[in-house]
Amino acid sequence: MPDKGVERSDDQGHGPVPWWADLGAWGAVALIVLGGLAALWVSFRLPGTPEEPATGYYGAARVVAIGLVIVGGGLLNRRRARSGAAGETSGAD
């Protein structure tokens, strides 16, 4: 017997998305550049750098890594879409 009081929804129950999820390609490139500038800032020991340079490099590397992951994911999605569209037009089974 089905429950009539239970409401169905198509929501998958995922939590909030991370701050970098909707940046897009240009946002990812900006993150890579920003991380590179942060690494240069730490290497020249400009004002505001931490006493331990490894901490600054670690933060810069994290920003660059997030940018690279976003760019890589975007390129993979584009490649999959292109190969999927080519498979539909060729009619190969």
PDB file of N, CA and C in Angstrom, residues 33-67:
ATOM      1  N   VAL A  33      46.319  31.850 -12.505  1.00  0.00           N
ATOM      2  CA  VAL A  33      47.158  33.053 -12.511  1.00  0.00           C
ATOM      3  C   VAL A  33      47.310  33.594 -11.089  1.00  0.00           C
ATOM      4  N   LEU A  34      46.224  33.624 -10.338  1.00  0.00           N
ATOM      5  CA  LEU A  34      46.276  34.107  -8.960  1.00  0.00           C
ATOM      6  C   LEU A  34      47.204  33.243  -8.102  1.00  0.00           C
ATOM      7  N   GLY A  35      47.155  31.946  -8.280  1.00  0.00           N
ATOM      8  CA  GLY A  35      48.051  31.058  -7.548  1.00  0.00           C
ATOM      9  C   GLY A  35      49.505  31.274  -7.923  1.00  0.00           C
ATOM     10  N   GLY A  36      49.764  31.507  -9.200  1.00  0.00           N
ATOM     11  CA  GLY A  36      51.128  31.805  -9.632  1.00  0.00           C
ATOM     12  C   GLY A  36      51.633  33.111  -9.053  1.00  0.00           C
ATOM     13  N   LEU A  37      50.773  34.114  -9.029  1.00  0.00           N
ATOM     14  CA  LEU A  37      51.166  35.393  -8.424  1.00  0.00           C
ATOM     15  C   LEU A  37      51.402  35.250  -6.921  1.00  0.00           C
ATOM     16  N   ALA A  38      50.608  34.436  -6.265  1.00  0.00           N
ATOM     17  CA  ALA A  38      50.810  34.206  -4.825  1.00  0.00           C
ATOM     18  C   ALA A  38      52.144  33.505  -4.579  1.00  0.00           C
ATOM     19  N   ALA A  39      52.512  32.573  -5.442  1.00  0.00           N
ATOM     20  CA  ALA A  39      53.800  31.897  -5.290  1.00  0.00           C
ATOM     21  C   ALA A  39      54.958  32.877  -5.497  1.00  0.00           C
ATOM     22  N   LEU A  40      54.815  33.765  -6.471  1.00  0.00           N
ATOM     23  CA  LEU A  40      55.843  34.788  -6.672  1.00  0.00           C
ATOM     24  C   LEU A  40      55.924  35.728  -5.478  1.00  0.00           C
ATOM     25  N   TRP A  41      54.787  36.081  -4.923  1.00  0.00           N
ATOM     26  CA  TRP A  41      54.734  36.953  -3.757  1.00  0.00           C
ATOM     27  C   TRP A  41      55.505  36.328  -2.592  1.00  0.00           C
ATOM     28  N   VAL A  42      55.301  35.040  -2.398  1.00  0.00           N
ATOM     29  CA  VAL A  42      55.995  34.345  -1.308  1.00  0.00           C
ATOM     30  C   VAL A  42      57.482  34.225  -1.602  1.00  0.00           C
ATOM     31  N   SER A  43      57.832  33.958  -2.850  1.00  0.00           N
ATOM     32  CA  SER A  43      59.247  33.768  -3.181  1.00  0.00           C
ATOM     33  C   SER A  43      60.054  35.061  -3.036  1.00  0.00           C
ATOM     34  N   PHE A  44      59.413  36.206  -3.286  1.00  0.00           N
ATOM     35  CA  PHE A  44      60.103  37.485  -3.111  1.00  0.00           C
ATOM     36  C   PHE A  44      59.997  38.018  -1.681  1.00  0.00           C
ATOM     37  N   ARG A  45      59.287  37.285  -0.829  1.00  0.00           N
ATOM     38  CA  ARG A  45      59.104  37.638   0.584  1.00  0.00           C
ATOM     39  C   ARG A  45      58.565  39.067   0.746  1.00  0.00           C
ATOM     40  N   LEU A  46      57.544  39.367  -0.018  1.00  0.00           N
ATOM     41  CA  LEU A  46      56.889  40.674   0.066  1.00  0.00           C
ATOM     42  C   LEU A  46      56.046  40.743   1.337  1.00  0.00           C
ATOM     43  N   PRO A  47      55.611  41.927   1.730  1.00  0.00           N
ATOM     44  CA  PRO A  47      54.838  42.055   2.973  1.00  0.00           C
ATOM     45  C   PRO A  47      53.586  41.171   2.968  1.00  0.00           C
ATOM     46  N   GLY A  48      53.329  40.568   4.088  1.00  0.00           N
ATOM     47  CA  GLY A  48      52.169  39.704   4.226  1.00  0.00           C
ATOM     48  C   GLY A  48      52.462  38.237   4.035  1.00  0.00           C
ATOM     49  N   THR A  49      53.685  37.887   3.709  1.00  0.00           N
ATOM     50  CA  THR A  49      54.018  36.478   3.556  1.00  0.00           C
ATOM     51  C   THR A  49      54.190  35.835   4.924  1.00  0.00           C
ATOM     52  N   PRO A  50      53.862  34.575   5.043  1.00  0.00           N
ATOM     53  CA  PRO A  50      54.037  33.910   6.331  1.00  0.00           C
ATOM     54  C   PRO A  50      55.516  33.721   6.659  1.00  0.00           C
ATOM     55  N   GLU A  51      55.800  33.521   7.952  1.00  0.00           N
ATOM     56  CA  GLU A  51      57.191  33.319   8.353  1.00  0.00           C
ATOM     57  C   GLU A  51      57.767  32.057   7.755  1.00  0.00           C
ATOM     58  N   GLU A  52      56.955  31.038   7.644  1.00  0.00           N
ATOM     59  CA  GLU A  52      57.385  29.776   7.029  1.00  0.00           C
ATOM     60  C   GLU A  52      56.961  29.798   5.561  1.00  0.00           C
ATOM     61  N   PRO A  53      57.904  29.876   4.620  1.00  0.00           N
ATOM     62  CA  PRO A  53      57.530  29.982   3.199  1.00  0.00           C
ATOM     63  C   PRO A  53      56.744  28.773   2.687  1.00  0.00           C
ATOM     64  N   ALA A  54      56.951  27.614   3.292  1.00  0.00           N
ATOM     65  CA  ALA A  54      56.239  26.424   2.825  1.00  0.00           C
ATOM     66  C   ALA A  54      54.729  26.598   2.964  1.00  0.00           C
ATOM     67  N   THR A  55      54.296  27.312   3.968  1.00  0.00           N
ATOM     68  CA  THR A  55      52.868  27.558   4.158  1.00  0.00           C
ATOM     69  C   THR A  55      52.307  28.388   3.010  1.00  0.00           C
ATOM     70  N   GLY A  56      53.044  29.406   2.596  1.00  0.00           N
ATOM     71  CA  GLY A  56      52.599  30.236   1.478  1.00  0.00           C
ATOM     72  C   GLY A  56      52.581  29.478   0.169  1.00  0.00           C
ATOM     73  N   TYR A  57      53.610  28.665  -0.058  1.00  0.00           N
ATOM     74  CA  TYR A  57      53.644  27.865  -1.285  1.00  0.00           C
ATOM     75  C   TYR A  57      52.518  26.834  -1.308  1.00  0.00           C
ATOM     76  N   TYR A  58      52.221  26.288  -0.136  1.00  0.00           N
ATOM     77  CA  TYR A  58      51.137  25.313  -0.043  1.00  0.00           C
ATOM     78  C   TYR A  58      49.801  25.950  -0.434  1.00  0.00           C
ATOM     79  N   GLY A  59      49.535  27.129   0.077  1.00  0.00           N
ATOM     80  CA  GLY A  59      48.291  27.825  -0.267  1.00  0.00           C
ATOM     81  C   GLY A  59      48.222  28.169  -1.739  1.00  0.00           C
ATOM     82  N   ALA A  60      49.335  28.633  -2.296  1.00  0.00           N
ATOM     83  CA  ALA A  60      49.365  28.967  -3.724  1.00  0.00           C
ATOM     84  C   ALA A  60      49.157  27.715  -4.571  1.00  0.00           C
ATOM     85  N   ALA A  61      49.760  26.618  -4.155  1.00  0.00           N
ATOM     86  CA  ALA A  61      49.609  25.372  -4.910  1.00  0.00           C
ATOM     87  C   ALA A  61      48.173  24.862  -4.867  1.00  0.00           C
ATOM     88  N   ARG A  62      47.512  25.058  -3.754  1.00  0.00           N
ATOM     89  CA  ARG A  62      46.111  24.641  -3.657  1.00  0.00           C
ATOM     90  C   ARG A  62      45.241  25.431  -4.621  1.00  0.00           C
ATOM     91  N   VAL A  63      45.474  26.728  -4.728  1.00  0.00           N
ATOM     92  CA  VAL A  63      44.685  27.566  -5.635  1.00  0.00           C
ATOM     93  C   VAL A  63      44.939  27.159  -7.082  1.00  0.00           C
ATOM     94  N   VAL A  64      46.197  26.919  -7.423  1.00  0.00           N
ATOM     95  CA  VAL A  64      46.531  26.483  -8.787  1.00  0.00           C
ATOM     96  C   VAL A  64      45.911  25.119  -9.074  1.00  0.00           C
ATOM     97  N   ALA A  65      45.954  24.210  -8.112  1.00  0.00           N
ATOM     98  CA  ALA A  65      45.401  22.867  -8.315  1.00  0.00           C
ATOM     99  C   ALA A  65      43.892  22.920  -8.556  1.00  0.00           C
ATOM    100  N   ILE A  66      43.182  23.754  -7.817  1.00  0.00           N
ATOM    101  CA  ILE A  66      41.739  23.884  -8.025  1.00  0.00           C
ATOM    102  C   ILE A  66      41.471  24.415  -9.431  1.00  0.00           C
ATOM    103  N   GLY A  67      42.246  25.394  -9.869  1.00  0.00           N
ATOM    104  CA  GLY A  67      42.083  25.918 -11.224  1.00  0.00           C
ATOM    105  C   GLY A  67      42.356  24.871 -12.285  1.00  0.00           C
TER     106      GLY A  67
END
